[in-house]
Amino acid sequence: MIPPQEASVRRREIEDKLKQEEETLSFIRDSLEKSDQLTKNMVSILSSFESRLMKLENSIIPVHKQTENLQRLQENVEKTLSCLDHVISYYHVASDTEKIIREGPTGRLEEYLGCMAKIQKAVEYFQDNNPDSPELNRVKFLFERGKESLESEFRSLMTRHSKVVSPVLILDLISGEDEMEAQDDMTLEHLSESVLHDVIRISRWLVEYGRNQDFMNVYYQIRSSQLDRSIKGLKEHFRKSTTSSGVPYSPAIPNKRKDTPTKKPVKRPVYIPGTIRKAQNLLKQYSQHGLDGKKGGSNLIPLEGRDDMLDMEIDAYIHCVSAFVKLAQSEYQLLTDIIPEHHQKKTFDSLIQDALDGLMMEGENIVSVARKAIIRHDYSAVLTVFPILRHLKQTKPEFDQVLQGTAASTKNKLPGLITSMETTGAKALEDFADNIKNDPDKEYNMPKDGTVHELTSNAILFLQQLLDFQETAGAMLASQETSSSATSYNSEFSKRLLSTYICKVLGNLQLNLLSKSKVYEDPALRAIFLHNNYNYILKSLEKSELIHLVAVTQKTAERSYREHIEQQIQTYQRSWLKVTDYISEKNLPVFQPGVKLRDKERQMIKERFKGFNDGLEELCKIQKAWAIPDTEQRDKIRQAQKTIVKENYGAFLHRYASVPFTKNPEKYIKYRVEQVADMIERLFDTSA
């Protein structure tokens, strides 16, 4: 049970709390009433605003639509005016550009091309929109006139600035092939940068807008003429500037391109003009009488003037071939910048034709001259083919590269010339071998002193030329082979063919010499003749290293020649038997010291002395006029003969000098041993 006091306190607390809650409730009611009032006020305001906004919208929207329509109308008016201006501008193009078109593009190409662009657009407009307009004809006329002016400007630029390349620059270009540092400097500048820019711009316009390819014909005709004239100028340069040594000098400085002398020798072809000239002199003189000839080698008349010119022609042609390759490469580089890609090969083909045909024609002329000379048995002409053919074959890879993409007829020109030269060269080689074999025997042609025959010296001289052109000569011979081995042609096969050919010539020469030697009635002179020729052949083979080429197919050639030489020496020595037989011990009378000789014995001793003296004098007189040009061989033969005769004569004198076989010993004992040796020492010496 709660005490009364606590209950009273609790009631008061409850009453206070109730009072507070009532006050709070009253506050909430007041707030709600105020909120409702505010809401009503806001609703009223918004309703009023909405009403006003609707009124405003209803007023503005018609105005906006009207303004938008006005703006659209204004834009249409502006576009119409712009179109009118654009259309009107086409009607003014002719009058605006006529003066510039009439004056031409020289000096203001970009401005001129700008005018042409305007005219072209005007033509397109009138064709599409008003094809019956007189303005169309006017702008068409201006366009055609402008195109003609551009074509004329193209021709003018190419004509005025396409210059012949000077010979000194070409020679520097050729000589710079192995100078890697100078390669960049050796590039030819056919057109200046500004001219090249204008030419390229015109060509591109003519292709793209002018629909005209005639300028390509103009281009190749002009450049073709310059190329041809450049090569002909180089050839003329050789005629005028060849020095006494046959070496033209290039006075150009590669990086400056000025004609300032620098004494720079041009890269020469790999052959020795002097050696070929010597061979040509001998062979030319020899062929004038046929291979039999009438004159000895010592009587040959030099053809220096003619052969200097021949050397120049060979040298010039070889350099012109190299020049063509380099200049054609340079022309193609220039052409690729100016001519459209799909027309480049055809234009280049046309461009090089004149120069290429000139080279091929000159080459065919060389072949023709060689053929005619071979018919006359003039083998000097074939020597001109060797260096040229070798150079053509060496240059062929570059030729093929330059002529890529050209017509088959163009590509086949050089191979055709090479084949023609190889065939002609092979014919000359075989004809030469046959003539060596069939050279007729004529008594008046044989050297009276038994020296080296002209046939031998000329044959060896001709073969020596083959050393410098082994691959070329081998290829000539291989070109005539039809065997399966020829189809798999290589350098070893070529070498064997050449070796076989040389052995054939030497074999033919040996047979002919044996036949010719029969002209000599004296077997000793016949032996000296064969000895001299065999020795000359062997020494020449060894000196020129032809012996190594011979050894490819004939291993024993050197030994065989030495055996032949020794055999002829022995044959010659037998000529002295008729002298030494008189003083040999056989059939000599046997006598005892102090015993008086019988008349028959004394007479026999006298006859032996007389026979020896007469034979010695006769042989020395005859053989003194004979010749052995080789000093070593001459001394060897003399020494061997002196030894034999001195031994026999010395023994004979020792045996009979003190024997009283005559009252006049000085009549029979005419020579001392030393005198006999001295007489033999003067053999083969026409000056003694």
PDB file of N, CA and C in Angstrom, residues 118-193:
ATOM      1  N   LYS A 118      40.774  27.092-112.485  1.00  0.00           N
ATOM      2  CA  LYS A 118      39.523  27.869-112.563  1.00  0.00           C
ATOM      3  C   LYS A 118      38.813  27.619-113.890  1.00  0.00           C
ATOM      4  N   ILE A 119      39.581  27.630-114.962  1.00  0.00           N
ATOM      5  CA  ILE A 119      38.989  27.412-116.281  1.00  0.00           C
ATOM      6  C   ILE A 119      38.371  26.026-116.371  1.00  0.00           C
ATOM      7  N   GLN A 120      39.079  25.041-115.830  1.00  0.00           N
ATOM      8  CA  GLN A 120      38.563  23.679-115.878  1.00  0.00           C
ATOM      9  C   GLN A 120      37.225  23.563-115.137  1.00  0.00           C
ATOM     10  N   LYS A 121      37.141  24.206-113.958  1.00  0.00           N
ATOM     11  CA  LYS A 121      35.886  24.184-113.201  1.00  0.00           C
ATOM     12  C   LYS A 121      34.765  24.887-113.971  1.00  0.00           C
ATOM     13  N   ALA A 122      35.092  25.982-114.646  1.00  0.00           N
ATOM     14  CA  ALA A 122      34.086  26.691-115.444  1.00  0.00           C
ATOM     15  C   ALA A 122      33.579  25.808-116.575  1.00  0.00           C
ATOM     16  N   VAL A 123      34.508  25.088-117.217  1.00  0.00           N
ATOM     17  CA  VAL A 123      34.109  24.174-118.289  1.00  0.00           C
ATOM     18  C   VAL A 123      33.163  23.120-117.755  1.00  0.00           C
ATOM     19  N   GLU A 124      33.486  22.545-116.618  1.00  0.00           N
ATOM     20  CA  GLU A 124      32.637  21.511-116.020  1.00  0.00           C
ATOM     21  C   GLU A 124      31.261  22.077-115.661  1.00  0.00           C
ATOM     22  N   TYR A 125      31.220  23.323-115.138  1.00  0.00           N
ATOM     23  CA  TYR A 125      29.939  23.931-114.765  1.00  0.00           C
ATOM     24  C   TYR A 125      29.041  24.113-115.979  1.00  0.00           C
ATOM     25  N   PHE A 126      29.590  24.729-117.016  1.00  0.00           N
ATOM     26  CA  PHE A 126      28.764  25.002-118.187  1.00  0.00           C
ATOM     27  C   PHE A 126      28.331  23.716-118.884  1.00  0.00           C
ATOM     28  N   GLN A 127      29.202  22.714-118.870  1.00  0.00           N
ATOM     29  CA  GLN A 127      28.822  21.443-119.489  1.00  0.00           C
ATOM     30  C   GLN A 127      27.663  20.796-118.736  1.00  0.00           C
ATOM     31  N   ASP A 128      27.661  20.936-117.412  1.00  0.00           N
ATOM     32  CA  ASP A 128      26.618  20.311-116.605  1.00  0.00           C
ATOM     33  C   ASP A 128      25.337  21.139-116.561  1.00  0.00           C
ATOM     34  N   ASN A 129      25.459  22.458-116.606  1.00  0.00           N
ATOM     35  CA  ASN A 129      24.300  23.308-116.337  1.00  0.00           C
ATOM     36  C   ASN A 129      23.813  24.117-117.537  1.00  0.00           C
ATOM     37  N   ASN A 130      24.711  24.452-118.434  1.00  0.00           N
ATOM     38  CA  ASN A 130      24.285  25.295-119.547  1.00  0.00           C
ATOM     39  C   ASN A 130      25.130  24.969-120.776  1.00  0.00           C
ATOM     40  N   PRO A 131      24.981  23.736-121.306  1.00  0.00           N
ATOM     41  CA  PRO A 131      25.840  23.307-122.422  1.00  0.00           C
ATOM     42  C   PRO A 131      25.681  24.146-123.678  1.00  0.00           C
ATOM     43  N   ASP A 132      24.606  24.900-123.786  1.00  0.00           N
ATOM     44  CA  ASP A 132      24.406  25.730-124.977  1.00  0.00           C
ATOM     45  C   ASP A 132      24.956  27.135-124.815  1.00  0.00           C
ATOM     46  N   SER A 133      25.546  27.401-123.652  1.00  0.00           N
ATOM     47  CA  SER A 133      26.032  28.747-123.381  1.00  0.00           C
ATOM     48  C   SER A 133      27.259  29.067-124.236  1.00  0.00           C
ATOM     49  N   PRO A 134      27.315  30.261-124.787  1.00  0.00           N
ATOM     50  CA  PRO A 134      28.517  30.661-125.551  1.00  0.00           C
ATOM     51  C   PRO A 134      29.751  30.738-124.660  1.00  0.00           C
ATOM     52  N   GLU A 135      29.509  30.909-123.358  1.00  0.00           N
ATOM     53  CA  GLU A 135      30.651  30.957-122.440  1.00  0.00           C
ATOM     54  C   GLU A 135      31.396  29.624-122.395  1.00  0.00           C
ATOM     55  N   LEU A 136      30.660  28.524-122.620  1.00  0.00           N
ATOM     56  CA  LEU A 136      31.305  27.207-122.615  1.00  0.00           C
ATOM     57  C   LEU A 136      32.373  27.132-123.696  1.00  0.00           C
ATOM     58  N   ASN A 137      32.038  27.596-124.882  1.00  0.00           N
ATOM     59  CA  ASN A 137      33.020  27.570-125.974  1.00  0.00           C
ATOM     60  C   ASN A 137      34.226  28.446-125.662  1.00  0.00           C
ATOM     61  N   ARG A 138      33.956  29.547-124.992  1.00  0.00           N
ATOM     62  CA  ARG A 138      35.046  30.464-124.690  1.00  0.00           C
ATOM     63  C   ARG A 138      36.026  29.851-123.685  1.00  0.00           C
ATOM     64  N   VAL A 139      35.466  29.260-122.605  1.00  0.00           N
ATOM     65  CA  VAL A 139      36.373  28.674-121.603  1.00  0.00           C
ATOM     66  C   VAL A 139      37.034  27.409-122.146  1.00  0.00           C
ATOM     67  N   LYS A 140      36.321  26.685-123.002  1.00  0.00           N
ATOM     68  CA  LYS A 140      36.945  25.529-123.632  1.00  0.00           C
ATOM     69  C   LYS A 140      38.148  25.951-124.473  1.00  0.00           C
ATOM     70  N   PHE A 141      37.958  27.013-125.217  1.00  0.00           N
ATOM     71  CA  PHE A 141      39.052  27.529-126.046  1.00  0.00           C
ATOM     72  C   PHE A 141      40.245  27.916-125.183  1.00  0.00           C
ATOM     73  N   LEU A 142      39.960  28.625-124.066  1.00  0.00           N
ATOM     74  CA  LEU A 142      41.047  29.013-123.157  1.00  0.00           C
ATOM     75  C   LEU A 142      41.741  27.791-122.564  1.00  0.00           C
ATOM     76  N   PHE A 143      40.945  26.763-122.213  1.00  0.00           N
ATOM     77  CA  PHE A 143      41.528  25.558-121.629  1.00  0.00           C
ATOM     78  C   PHE A 143      42.469  24.873-122.619  1.00  0.00           C
ATOM     79  N   GLU A 144      42.026  24.736-123.861  1.00  0.00           N
ATOM     80  CA  GLU A 144      42.867  24.098-124.878  1.00  0.00           C
ATOM     81  C   GLU A 144      44.121  24.916-125.151  1.00  0.00           C
ATOM     82  N   ARG A 145      43.915  26.231-125.173  1.00  0.00           N
ATOM     83  CA  ARG A 145      45.071  27.103-125.411  1.00  0.00           C
ATOM     84  C   ARG A 145      46.055  27.000-124.249  1.00  0.00           C
ATOM     85  N   GLY A 146      45.516  26.957-123.041  1.00  0.00           N
ATOM     86  CA  GLY A 146      46.380  26.825-121.866  1.00  0.00           C
ATOM     87  C   GLY A 146      47.104  25.497-121.855  1.00  0.00           C
ATOM     88  N   LYS A 147      46.412  24.425-122.253  1.00  0.00           N
ATOM     89  CA  LYS A 147      47.054  23.109-122.301  1.00  0.00           C
ATOM     90  C   LYS A 147      48.178  23.106-123.329  1.00  0.00           C
ATOM     91  N   GLU A 148      47.930  23.718-124.475  1.00  0.00           N
ATOM     92  CA  GLU A 148      48.972  23.806-125.504  1.00  0.00           C
ATOM     93  C   GLU A 148      50.178  24.592-124.993  1.00  0.00           C
ATOM     94  N   SER A 149      49.892  25.656-124.231  1.00  0.00           N
ATOM     95  CA  SER A 149      50.991  26.460-123.677  1.00  0.00           C
ATOM     96  C   SER A 149      51.803  25.647-122.680  1.00  0.00           C
ATOM     97  N   LEU A 150      51.109  24.818-121.889  1.00  0.00           N
ATOM     98  CA  LEU A 150      51.827  23.960-120.930  1.00  0.00           C
ATOM     99  C   LEU A 150      52.665  22.916-121.661  1.00  0.00           C
ATOM    100  N   GLU A 151      52.115  22.354-122.727  1.00  0.00           N
ATOM    101  CA  GLU A 151      52.885  21.401-123.531  1.00  0.00           C
ATOM    102  C   GLU A 151      54.104  22.087-124.137  1.00  0.00           C
ATOM    103  N   SER A 152      53.878  23.296-124.628  1.00  0.00           N
ATOM    104  CA  SER A 152      54.979  24.061-125.218  1.00  0.00           C
ATOM    105  C   SER A 152      56.021  24.403-124.165  1.00  0.00           C
ATOM    106  N   GLU A 153      55.573  24.743-122.957  1.00  0.00           N
ATOM    107  CA  GLU A 153      56.504  25.054-121.873  1.00  0.00           C
ATOM    108  C   GLU A 153      57.303  23.813-121.473  1.00  0.00           C
ATOM    109  N   PHE A 154      56.628  22.669-121.451  1.00  0.00           N
ATOM    110  CA  PHE A 154      57.323  21.416-121.140  1.00  0.00           C
ATOM    111  C   PHE A 154      58.430  21.166-122.156  1.00  0.00           C
ATOM    112  N   ARG A 155      58.067  21.305-123.435  1.00  0.00           N
ATOM    113  CA  ARG A 155      59.066  21.096-124.492  1.00  0.00           C
ATOM    114  C   ARG A 155      60.206  22.108-124.362  1.00  0.00           C
ATOM    115  N   SER A 156      59.828  23.362-124.086  1.00  0.00           N
ATOM    116  CA  SER A 156      60.841  24.416-123.988  1.00  0.00           C
ATOM    117  C   SER A 156      61.794  24.152-122.830  1.00  0.00           C
ATOM    118  N   LEU A 157      61.248  23.792-121.670  1.00  0.00           N
ATOM    119  CA  LEU A 157      62.097  23.512-120.504  1.00  0.00           C
ATOM    120  C   LEU A 157      63.035  22.345-120.789  1.00  0.00           C
ATOM    121  N   MET A 158      62.501  21.271-121.370  1.00  0.00           N
ATOM    122  CA  MET A 158      63.326  20.103-121.661  1.00  0.00           C
ATOM    123  C   MET A 158      64.400  20.429-122.697  1.00  0.00           C
ATOM    124  N   THR A 159      64.023  21.232-123.706  1.00  0.00           N
ATOM    125  CA  THR A 159      64.979  21.558-124.765  1.00  0.00           C
ATOM    126  C   THR A 159      66.080  22.484-124.259  1.00  0.00           C
ATOM    127  N   ARG A 160      65.675  23.522-123.507  1.00  0.00           N
ATOM    128  CA  ARG A 160      66.651  24.519-123.055  1.00  0.00           C
ATOM    129  C   ARG A 160      67.587  23.980-121.975  1.00  0.00           C
ATOM    130  N   HIS A 161      67.096  23.095-121.145  1.00  0.00           N
ATOM    131  CA  HIS A 161      67.893  22.659-119.995  1.00  0.00           C
ATOM    132  C   HIS A 161      68.455  21.248-120.122  1.00  0.00           C
ATOM    133  N   SER A 162      68.107  20.528-121.187  1.00  0.00           N
ATOM    134  CA  SER A 162      68.710  19.213-121.432  1.00  0.00           C
ATOM    135  C   SER A 162      70.009  19.424-122.187  1.00  0.00           C
ATOM    136  N   LYS A 163      71.109  19.253-121.499  1.00  0.00           N
ATOM    137  CA  LYS A 163      72.416  19.501-122.097  1.00  0.00           C
ATOM    138  C   LYS A 163      73.146  18.179-122.325  1.00  0.00           C
ATOM    139  N   VAL A 164      73.966  18.151-123.362  1.00  0.00           N
ATOM    140  CA  VAL A 164      74.824  16.993-123.609  1.00  0.00           C
ATOM    141  C   VAL A 164      75.802  16.853-122.450  1.00  0.00           C
ATOM    142  N   VAL A 165      75.959  15.622-121.940  1.00  0.00           N
ATOM    143  CA  VAL A 165      76.906  15.385-120.847  1.00  0.00           C
ATOM    144  C   VAL A 165      78.315  15.427-121.429  1.00  0.00           C
ATOM    145  N   SER A 166      79.160  16.235-120.858  1.00  0.00           N
ATOM    146  CA  SER A 166      80.507  16.402-121.411  1.00  0.00           C
ATOM    147  C   SER A 166      81.316  15.119-121.256  1.00  0.00           C
ATOM    148  N   PRO A 167      82.227  14.861-122.192  1.00  0.00           N
ATOM    149  CA  PRO A 167      83.032  13.638-122.112  1.00  0.00           C
ATOM    150  C   PRO A 167      83.806  13.516-120.804  1.00  0.00           C
ATOM    151  N   VAL A 168      84.308  14.634-120.288  1.00  0.00           N
ATOM    152  CA  VAL A 168      85.106  14.541-119.060  1.00  0.00           C
ATOM    153  C   VAL A 168      84.251  14.086-117.886  1.00  0.00           C
ATOM    154  N   LEU A 169      82.995  14.500-117.852  1.00  0.00           N
ATOM    155  CA  LEU A 169      82.111  14.051-116.781  1.00  0.00           C
ATOM    156  C   LEU A 169      81.775  12.574-116.938  1.00  0.00           C
ATOM    157  N   ILE A 170      81.573  12.152-118.186  1.00  0.00           N
ATOM    158  CA  ILE A 170      81.293  10.733-118.424  1.00  0.00           C
ATOM    159  C   ILE A 170      82.485   9.887-118.017  1.00  0.00           C
ATOM    160  N   LEU A 171      83.680  10.324-118.375  1.00  0.00           N
ATOM    161  CA  LEU A 171      84.885   9.572-118.021  1.00  0.00           C
ATOM    162  C   LEU A 171      85.060   9.491-116.513  1.00  0.00           C
ATOM    163  N   ASP A 172      84.753  10.583-115.826  1.00  0.00           N
ATOM    164  CA  ASP A 172      84.807  10.552-114.364  1.00  0.00           C
ATOM    165  C   ASP A 172      83.766   9.594-113.803  1.00  0.00           C
ATOM    166  N   LEU A 173      82.595   9.586-114.426  1.00  0.00           N
ATOM    167  CA  LEU A 173      81.520   8.694-113.980  1.00  0.00           C
ATOM    168  C   LEU A 173      81.954   7.238-114.131  1.00  0.00           C
ATOM    169  N   ILE A 174      82.618   6.937-115.232  1.00  0.00           N
ATOM    170  CA  ILE A 174      83.094   5.570-115.466  1.00  0.00           C
ATOM    171  C   ILE A 174      84.252   5.238-114.534  1.00  0.00           C
ATOM    172  N   SER A 175      85.197   6.161-114.407  1.00  0.00           N
ATOM    173  CA  SER A 175      86.381   5.897-113.584  1.00  0.00           C
ATOM    174  C   SER A 175      86.040   5.820-112.117  1.00  0.00           C
ATOM    175  N   GLY A 176      84.882   6.355-111.722  1.00  0.00           N
ATOM    176  CA  GLY A 176      84.489   6.329-110.314  1.00  0.00           C
ATOM    177  C   GLY A 176      83.824   5.049-109.891  1.00  0.00           C
ATOM    178  N   GLU A 177      83.783   4.040-110.795  1.00  0.00           N
ATOM    179  CA  GLU A 177      83.078   2.801-110.470  1.00  0.00           C
ATOM    180  C   GLU A 177      83.670   2.112-109.256  1.00  0.00           C
ATOM    181  N   ASP A 178      85.006   2.166-109.109  1.00  0.00           N
ATOM    182  CA  ASP A 178      85.642   1.459-107.998  1.00  0.00           C
ATOM    183  C   ASP A 178      85.987   2.386-106.844  1.00  0.00           C
ATOM    184  N   GLU A 179      85.589   3.641-106.944  1.00  0.00           N
ATOM    185  CA  GLU A 179      85.886   4.589-105.876  1.00  0.00           C
ATOM    186  C   GLU A 179      84.631   4.792-105.043  1.00  0.00           C
ATOM    187  N   MET A 180      84.494   3.967-104.025  1.00  0.00           N
ATOM    188  CA  MET A 180      83.246   3.931-103.272  1.00  0.00           C
ATOM    189  C   MET A 180      82.956   5.253-102.583  1.00  0.00           C
ATOM    190  N   GLU A 181      84.013   5.953-102.157  1.00  0.00           N
ATOM    191  CA  GLU A 181      83.777   7.220-101.462  1.00  0.00           C
ATOM    192  C   GLU A 181      83.176   8.264-102.387  1.00  0.00           C
ATOM    193  N   ALA A 182      83.455   8.132-103.682  1.00  0.00           N
ATOM    194  CA  ALA A 182      83.022   9.177-104.623  1.00  0.00           C
ATOM    195  C   ALA A 182      81.696   8.854-105.286  1.00  0.00           C
ATOM    196  N   GLN A 183      81.085   7.737-104.901  1.00  0.00           N
ATOM    197  CA  GLN A 183      79.872   7.324-105.593  1.00  0.00           C
ATOM    198  C   GLN A 183      78.779   8.388-105.529  1.00  0.00           C
ATOM    199  N   ASP A 184      78.547   8.927-104.340  1.00  0.00           N
ATOM    200  CA  ASP A 184      77.479   9.909-104.199  1.00  0.00           C
ATOM    201  C   ASP A 184      77.754  11.163-105.017  1.00  0.00           C
ATOM    202  N   ASP A 185      79.047  11.512-105.095  1.00  0.00           N
ATOM    203  CA  ASP A 185      79.407  12.736-105.814  1.00  0.00           C
ATOM    204  C   ASP A 185      79.289  12.567-107.329  1.00  0.00           C
ATOM    205  N   MET A 186      79.228  11.307-107.791  1.00  0.00           N
ATOM    206  CA  MET A 186      79.269  11.068-109.224  1.00  0.00           C
ATOM    207  C   MET A 186      77.888  11.117-109.874  1.00  0.00           C
ATOM    208  N   THR A 187      76.830  11.369-109.098  1.00  0.00           N
ATOM    209  CA  THR A 187      75.488  11.432-109.666  1.00  0.00           C
ATOM    210  C   THR A 187      75.361  12.634-110.594  1.00  0.00           C
ATOM    211  N   LEU A 188      74.863  12.384-111.797  1.00  0.00           N
ATOM    212  CA  LEU A 188      74.706  13.476-112.764  1.00  0.00           C
ATOM    213  C   LEU A 188      73.439  14.264-112.479  1.00  0.00           C
ATOM    214  N   GLU A 189      73.523  15.573-112.617  1.00  0.00           N
ATOM    215  CA  GLU A 189      72.353  16.442-112.453  1.00  0.00           C
ATOM    216  C   GLU A 189      71.963  16.938-113.835  1.00  0.00           C
ATOM    217  N   HIS A 190      70.990  16.249-114.447  1.00  0.00           N
ATOM    218  CA  HIS A 190      70.577  16.603-115.805  1.00  0.00           C
ATOM    219  C   HIS A 190      69.785  17.906-115.830  1.00  0.00           C
ATOM    220  N   LEU A 191      68.928  18.124-114.807  1.00  0.00           N
ATOM    221  CA  LEU A 191      68.113  19.331-114.726  1.00  0.00           C
ATOM    222  C   LEU A 191      68.268  19.927-113.339  1.00  0.00           C
ATOM    223  N   SER A 192      68.277  21.264-113.263  1.00  0.00           N
ATOM    224  CA  SER A 192      68.366  21.909-111.960  1.00  0.00           C
ATOM    225  C   SER A 192      67.111  21.604-111.153  1.00  0.00           C
ATOM    226  N   GLU A 193      67.198  21.825-109.859  1.00  0.00           N
ATOM    227  CA  GLU A 193      66.081  21.490-108.979  1.00  0.00           C
ATOM    228  C   GLU A 193      64.817  22.260-109.336  1.00  0.00           C
TER     229      GLU A 193
END
